Coordinates of C-alpha atoms and ligand atoms in Angstrom, one line a residue:
M1 CA 139.0 76.2 133.5
P2 CA 138.6 75.5 129.5
K3 CA 139.4 78.2 127.1
M4 CA 136.7 80.6 126.3
S5 CA 136.5 79.2 122.9
E6 CA 136.1 75.6 124.2
R7 CA 133.7 76.7 127.0
K8 CA 129.9 75.8 126.5
I9 CA 128.2 79.2 127.1
Y10 CA 124.5 79.0 127.9
T11 CA 122.7 82.1 127.2
L12 CA 119.2 82.9 128.5
A13 CA 117.5 85.9 126.1
I14 CA 114.3 87.3 126.7
E15 CA 112.7 89.6 124.1
S16 CA 109.4 91.9 125.0
S17 CA 109.8 95.1 122.6
C18 CA 106.3 94.9 121.1
D19 CA 103.6 92.1 121.3
D20 CA 105.6 88.9 121.5
T21 CA 106.8 87.6 125.0
S22 CA 109.8 85.3 123.6
A23 CA 112.6 83.4 125.6
A24 CA 115.5 81.3 124.1
V25 CA 118.5 79.3 125.3
L26 CA 121.7 79.2 123.4
C27 CA 124.6 77.0 123.8
N28 CA 127.1 79.2 122.2
D29 CA 125.8 80.2 118.8
V30 CA 123.5 77.3 118.6
V31 CA 119.7 77.7 119.5
L32 CA 118.3 75.0 122.0
S33 CA 115.0 76.7 122.2
N34 CA 113.0 79.7 121.1
I35 CA 109.7 80.3 122.5
V36 CA 107.2 82.9 121.3
A37 CA 104.0 83.7 123.0
R38 CA 102.0 85.9 120.6
Q39 CA 99.3 88.0 122.0
A40 CA 96.0 87.6 120.0
I41 CA 94.5 90.1 122.0
H42 CA 95.7 92.9 119.6
E43 CA 94.0 91.7 116.3
E44 CA 90.5 93.0 117.5
Y45 CA 91.9 96.7 117.7
G46 CA 93.8 96.7 114.2
G47 CA 97.0 97.3 116.0
V48 CA 99.2 96.8 119.0
V49 CA 97.8 98.4 122.3
P50 CA 100.5 99.2 124.5
E51 CA 98.9 98.9 127.8
L52 CA 97.4 95.5 126.8
A53 CA 100.8 94.4 125.6
S54 CA 102.6 95.0 128.8
R55 CA 99.9 93.2 130.6
A56 CA 99.9 90.2 128.5
H57 CA 103.8 90.1 128.7
Q58 CA 103.4 90.2 132.6
Q59 CA 101.1 87.4 132.2
N60 CA 103.5 85.3 129.9
I61 CA 107.0 86.0 130.9
V62 CA 107.5 83.5 133.8
P63 CA 105.8 80.5 131.9
V64 CA 107.8 81.2 128.6
V65 CA 111.2 81.3 130.3
D66 CA 110.3 78.5 132.1
V67 CA 109.4 76.4 129.0
A68 CA 112.6 77.7 127.2
I69 CA 115.0 76.4 130.0
K70 CA 113.1 73.0 130.1
K71 CA 113.0 72.7 126.4
A72 CA 116.6 73.3 126.2
G73 CA 117.3 70.5 128.6
I74 CA 119.2 72.6 131.1
T75 CA 118.4 74.0 134.6
K76 CA 118.4 77.7 135.6
K77 CA 122.0 77.1 137.2
D78 CA 123.7 76.0 133.9
L79 CA 123.1 79.5 132.7
N80 CA 126.0 81.9 132.2
C81 CA 124.6 84.9 130.9
I82 CA 121.0 86.7 130.5
A83 CA 120.6 88.9 127.5
F84 CA 117.5 91.2 127.2
T85 CA 116.2 93.7 124.9
Q86 CA 117.0 97.1 126.1
G87 CA 114.9 98.8 123.2
P88 CA 113.9 100.4 120.8
G89 CA 110.2 99.1 121.5
L90 CA 107.2 100.3 123.6
M91 CA 108.3 101.2 127.1
G92 CA 105.8 99.2 129.2
S93 CA 106.6 96.0 127.2
L94 CA 110.4 96.8 127.5
L95 CA 110.4 97.2 131.2
V96 CA 108.7 93.8 131.8
G97 CA 111.4 92.0 130.1
G98 CA 114.2 94.1 131.4
S99 CA 113.2 93.9 134.8
F100 CA 112.7 90.2 134.8
A101 CA 116.2 89.7 133.3
K102 CA 118.0 92.0 135.6
S103 CA 116.2 90.1 138.6
M104 CA 117.3 86.8 137.1
S105 CA 120.8 87.8 136.7
M106 CA 121.0 89.1 140.2
A107 CA 119.4 85.9 141.6
L108 CA 121.9 83.5 139.5
D109 CA 124.8 86.0 140.0
I110 CA 125.6 85.8 136.2
P111 CA 126.1 89.0 134.0
L112 CA 123.6 90.7 131.8
V113 CA 123.8 91.8 128.2
A114 CA 121.4 94.6 127.2
V115 CA 120.6 94.2 123.7
N116 CA 119.5 96.5 120.7
H117 CA 116.7 95.1 119.1
M118 CA 117.5 96.2 115.5
K119 CA 120.9 95.2 115.7
A120 CA 119.7 91.6 116.9
H121 CA 117.4 91.6 113.6
I122 CA 120.8 91.8 111.9
L123 CA 123.1 89.6 113.8
A124 CA 120.3 86.7 113.7
H125 CA 122.3 85.5 110.7
F126 CA 125.0 84.5 112.9
I127 CA 123.0 81.8 114.6
D128 CA 124.5 78.4 113.7
E129 CA 121.9 76.7 111.8
D130 CA 122.2 73.8 109.1
G131 CA 121.8 75.1 105.6
F132 CA 122.0 78.7 106.4
D133 CA 125.4 80.5 105.5
K134 CA 126.9 83.4 107.6
P135 CA 127.8 86.6 105.9
T136 CA 131.2 87.9 106.3
F137 CA 132.4 91.5 107.1
P138 CA 131.5 94.2 105.7
F139 CA 128.3 93.3 104.7
L140 CA 125.0 95.3 104.0
A141 CA 121.8 94.7 105.9
L142 CA 118.2 95.8 105.2
T143 CA 116.0 95.8 108.3
I144 CA 112.5 95.8 107.5
S145 CA 109.9 95.6 110.1
G146 CA 106.7 97.2 111.5
G147 CA 108.9 99.7 113.4
H148 CA 111.9 100.2 111.2
T149 CA 113.4 100.4 107.8
Q150 CA 117.2 100.7 107.5
I151 CA 120.1 100.1 105.6
V152 CA 123.0 99.3 107.6
K153 CA 126.7 98.9 106.9
V154 CA 128.1 96.0 109.1
N155 CA 131.7 96.5 109.7
S156 CA 131.8 93.7 112.6
F157 CA 129.5 92.5 115.4
F158 CA 130.0 95.8 117.1
D159 CA 130.5 98.3 114.4
L160 CA 127.2 98.8 113.0
E161 CA 126.6 102.1 111.0
I162 CA 122.9 103.1 109.8
I163 CA 123.5 104.6 106.1
G164 CA 119.8 105.0 105.0
E165 CA 116.4 104.9 106.9
T166 CA 112.8 105.9 106.6
T167 CA 111.7 109.4 106.9
D168 CA 108.2 108.7 107.9
D169 CA 106.6 105.0 108.1
A170 CA 108.3 101.8 108.3
V171 CA 108.0 99.5 105.6
G172 CA 105.9 96.9 107.8
E173 CA 103.6 99.9 108.4
A174 CA 103.2 100.4 104.6
F175 CA 101.9 96.8 104.2
D176 CA 99.7 96.9 107.3
K177 CA 98.1 100.4 106.7
S178 CA 97.7 99.3 102.9
A179 CA 96.0 95.9 104.3
K180 CA 93.8 98.0 106.2
I181 CA 92.6 100.0 103.6
L182 CA 91.5 96.7 101.8
G183 CA 89.7 95.7 105.0
L184 CA 92.4 92.9 105.7
P185 CA 93.0 92.1 109.6
Y186 CA 96.1 93.1 111.6
P187 CA 98.8 92.5 110.9
G188 CA 97.9 92.7 107.1
G189 CA 101.6 91.8 105.9
P190 CA 101.2 88.3 105.9
L191 CA 97.7 88.7 104.0
I192 CA 98.8 91.1 101.3
D193 CA 101.8 88.5 100.8
K194 CA 99.3 85.5 100.4
F195 CA 97.1 87.3 97.8
A196 CA 99.7 88.8 95.9
Q197 CA 100.7 85.3 95.0
E198 CA 97.7 85.1 92.7
G199 CA 98.0 88.5 91.3
N200 CA 99.3 90.6 88.6
P201 CA 102.0 92.8 90.1
K202 CA 101.7 95.2 87.2
A203 CA 98.0 95.4 87.0
F204 CA 97.8 98.7 89.0
P205 CA 100.7 101.0 88.9
F206 CA 101.7 103.2 91.8
T207 CA 104.4 105.6 91.7
K208 CA 107.4 105.5 93.7
P209 CA 108.4 108.4 96.0
K210 CA 111.3 110.6 95.3
V211 CA 113.7 110.8 98.2
D212 CA 117.2 111.6 98.2
G213 CA 120.2 109.3 99.1
L214 CA 119.6 106.0 100.8
N215 CA 116.5 107.2 102.7
F216 CA 112.9 105.7 102.5
S217 CA 109.6 107.3 102.6
F218 CA 106.1 105.4 102.8
S219 CA 103.6 107.5 103.7
G220 CA 102.9 108.9 100.2
L221 CA 102.2 105.4 99.2
K222 CA 99.4 104.8 101.8
T223 CA 97.9 108.1 100.8
Q224 CA 98.2 107.4 96.9
I225 CA 96.7 103.5 97.8
L226 CA 93.9 105.2 100.0
Y227 CA 92.8 107.7 97.1
F228 CA 93.0 104.9 94.4
I229 CA 90.7 102.6 96.5
Q230 CA 88.3 105.3 97.4
K231 CA 88.0 106.3 93.8
N232 CA 87.5 102.6 92.4
A233 CA 85.1 101.8 95.3
A234 CA 82.8 104.7 94.4
E235 CA 82.5 103.3 90.8
N236 CA 82.4 99.8 92.0
P237 CA 81.6 98.8 95.6
N238 CA 82.8 95.2 94.8
F239 CA 86.2 96.7 93.5
I240 CA 88.5 95.3 96.2
E241 CA 86.8 91.9 96.5
E242 CA 86.8 91.3 92.5
N243 CA 90.8 92.7 92.1
K244 CA 91.9 91.8 95.5
A245 CA 95.0 89.5 94.4
D246 CA 96.0 92.0 91.7
I247 CA 95.8 95.0 93.9
C248 CA 97.9 93.2 96.9
A249 CA 100.2 91.9 94.1
S250 CA 100.6 95.6 93.0
I251 CA 101.3 97.1 96.2
Q252 CA 103.7 94.4 97.3
Y253 CA 105.6 95.0 93.8
T254 CA 105.9 98.7 94.5
I255 CA 107.2 98.3 98.4
I256 CA 109.8 95.8 96.6
N257 CA 111.1 98.4 93.9
I258 CA 111.4 101.0 96.4
L259 CA 113.5 98.6 98.5
M260 CA 115.6 97.4 95.6
D261 CA 116.3 100.9 94.0
K262 CA 117.7 101.9 97.6
L263 CA 119.9 98.6 97.7
K264 CA 121.3 99.0 94.2
L265 CA 122.3 102.7 95.1
A266 CA 123.8 101.4 98.8
V267 CA 125.8 98.6 96.7
A268 CA 127.1 101.1 94.1
E269 CA 128.1 103.5 97.0
T270 CA 129.8 101.1 99.3
G271 CA 131.1 98.6 96.8
I272 CA 129.6 95.9 99.1
N273 CA 127.4 93.3 97.2
Q274 CA 126.5 91.1 100.6
I275 CA 123.0 91.8 101.4
A276 CA 121.5 90.4 104.5
I277 CA 117.7 90.9 105.2
G278 CA 116.1 91.0 108.7
G279 CA 112.9 91.9 110.3
G280 CA 109.5 90.8 110.2
V281 CA 108.9 91.8 106.5
S282 CA 112.0 89.7 105.6
A283 CA 109.4 86.9 105.8
N284 CA 107.8 88.4 102.8
S285 CA 108.2 85.9 99.7
G286 CA 108.1 88.4 96.9
I287 CA 111.0 90.1 98.7
R288 CA 112.8 86.6 99.1
T289 CA 112.3 85.8 95.6
T290 CA 113.5 89.2 94.4
L291 CA 116.9 89.0 96.5
K292 CA 117.7 85.6 95.1
E293 CA 117.1 86.8 91.4
A294 CA 119.6 89.7 92.3
E295 CA 122.3 87.2 92.8
K296 CA 122.1 86.1 89.2
K297 CA 121.1 89.5 87.8
Y298 CA 123.6 91.7 89.7
G299 CA 126.1 88.9 91.2
W300 CA 125.1 89.8 94.5
K301 CA 125.1 87.3 97.6
S302 CA 122.1 87.5 99.6
Y303 CA 121.5 85.9 103.2
I304 CA 117.9 85.2 104.2
P305 CA 117.6 84.2 107.8
K306 CA 115.4 81.2 108.7
F307 CA 112.0 82.2 108.9
E308 CA 111.6 81.9 112.8
Y309 CA 114.3 84.4 113.3
T310 CA 112.8 87.2 110.9
T311 CA 109.9 88.1 113.0
D312 CA 110.4 89.2 116.7
N313 CA 112.2 86.4 118.6
A314 CA 114.7 85.9 121.8
A315 CA 117.1 83.7 119.8
M316 CA 118.2 86.8 117.9
I317 CA 118.7 88.6 121.3
G318 CA 120.7 85.7 122.4
I319 CA 123.3 85.6 119.8
V320 CA 124.2 89.1 120.2
G321 CA 124.4 88.2 124.1
Y322 CA 126.7 85.7 123.4
Y323 CA 129.0 87.7 121.4
N324 CA 129.0 90.3 124.0
F325 CA 129.6 87.6 126.4
L326 CA 133.0 86.7 124.8
E327 CA 133.7 90.2 124.9
E328 CA 133.0 90.8 128.6
N329 CA 130.9 93.9 127.5
F330 CA 128.5 93.3 130.3
S331 CA 125.5 95.6 131.4
Q332 CA 125.5 97.0 134.9
A333 CA 122.5 96.5 137.4
D334 CA 121.3 100.0 137.0
V335 CA 120.8 99.9 133.0
T336 CA 117.4 101.1 131.8
S337 CA 115.2 100.5 129.0
K338 CA 114.9 102.6 126.3
A339 CA 112.1 103.0 124.1
R340 CA 114.5 105.0 121.6
I341 CA 118.0 104.0 121.5
E342 CA 121.2 105.1 120.0
F343 CA 122.3 102.5 117.2
Ligands
KG4_1 O1 110.0 92.6 113.3 P1 108.7 92.5 113.3 O2 108.1 90.9 114.0 O3 108.1 93.4 114.6 C1 108.5 94.4 114.7 O4 109.5 94.9 115.5 O5 108.2 95.6 113.9 O6 107.7 92.9 112.1 C2 106.3 92.7 112.2 C3 106.2 93.6 110.6 C4 104.6 93.7 110.7 O7 104.2 94.8 109.9 C5 104.0 92.5 109.8 O8 103.0 92.8 108.8 C6 105.4 92.0 108.5 O9 106.2 92.3 109.8 N1 105.0 91.1 108.2 C7 105.0 91.1 106.6 C8 105.2 89.7 106.3 N2 105.2 88.9 107.7 C9 105.3 89.8 108.5 N3 104.9 91.9 105.7 C10 105.0 91.5 104.5 N4 104.9 90.2 104.1 C11 105.1 89.0 105.1 N5 104.8 87.9 104.5
ZN2 ZN1 111.5 93.6 115.2

């Protein structure tokens, strides 16, 4: 048998924590396929409806896995490992992916790896991609998604320590809820980003919350924006339409400033100046530009993942599966999905 390092390990990964059904196949740390079925149904409701999400996962999971395996150019029999998202996420959604992964690992008699979705957003940086450097340990990760906002000290693949997190809304929620106040459809984050590009970020100054240490708070900002819009719309019913770009740019600028203040503090406290971002909000163009500027301004090294690995995807679950496979960190058949999960 070839040495582990020379072997080709094929991992099938499944991600179903929220409203995207995704399956990926990796050969070692290289992604062969990464299929994501987005659930458009939630747009009409202005947010993810858990019951509808689980049903859509049930509908999508078989075809999505099938396409991922076909696109990878392998067959089920080539697989060495199945990785799936154990949590955190919506319970009904997690159960669909988890049960499917368990059954498939039993049927193929191959090991199963349960993966923490938030760790996967960080470790996505270790997917082998042309033109993308991998961070070296230790580094700081800023995970910014619709459900989480964390600063994590990453010491190794298996030793990750949360050193700051939100005390209320996640940064993605701050984007989405602000967008909702402006009458934009869900998810509003990408739309704020789009309009912000045409606007003046200093047009409307919003105040930043005062939160101790490395923790965040975003609920006050949302309330501030709501009152600001209500007041101005009462005076001018066309206020939002006439100032959309400036409002979006100002909101985005404030959110980025909040994130940057805490990152600067984290760098000062840990002495680590390698910053990797992950999670859906790291698709934000303002955050990307600001981090690149910080390389010159503060001497940081920043790592920004390939766009398709920022939002929820199974490839990031697969890379964690692969590194656990190498260490033989396998999950047992009685492993359960968890809506909340220890880091
Ligand atoms: O990681 P993700 O796909 O799902 C969760 O695990 O939450 O993150 C989704 C979040 C949503 O709140 C969405 O509005 C936000 O990421 N998002 C953005 C951008 N693209 C996605 N927020 C700001 N700017 C963007 N370009
Ligand atoms: Zn996510």
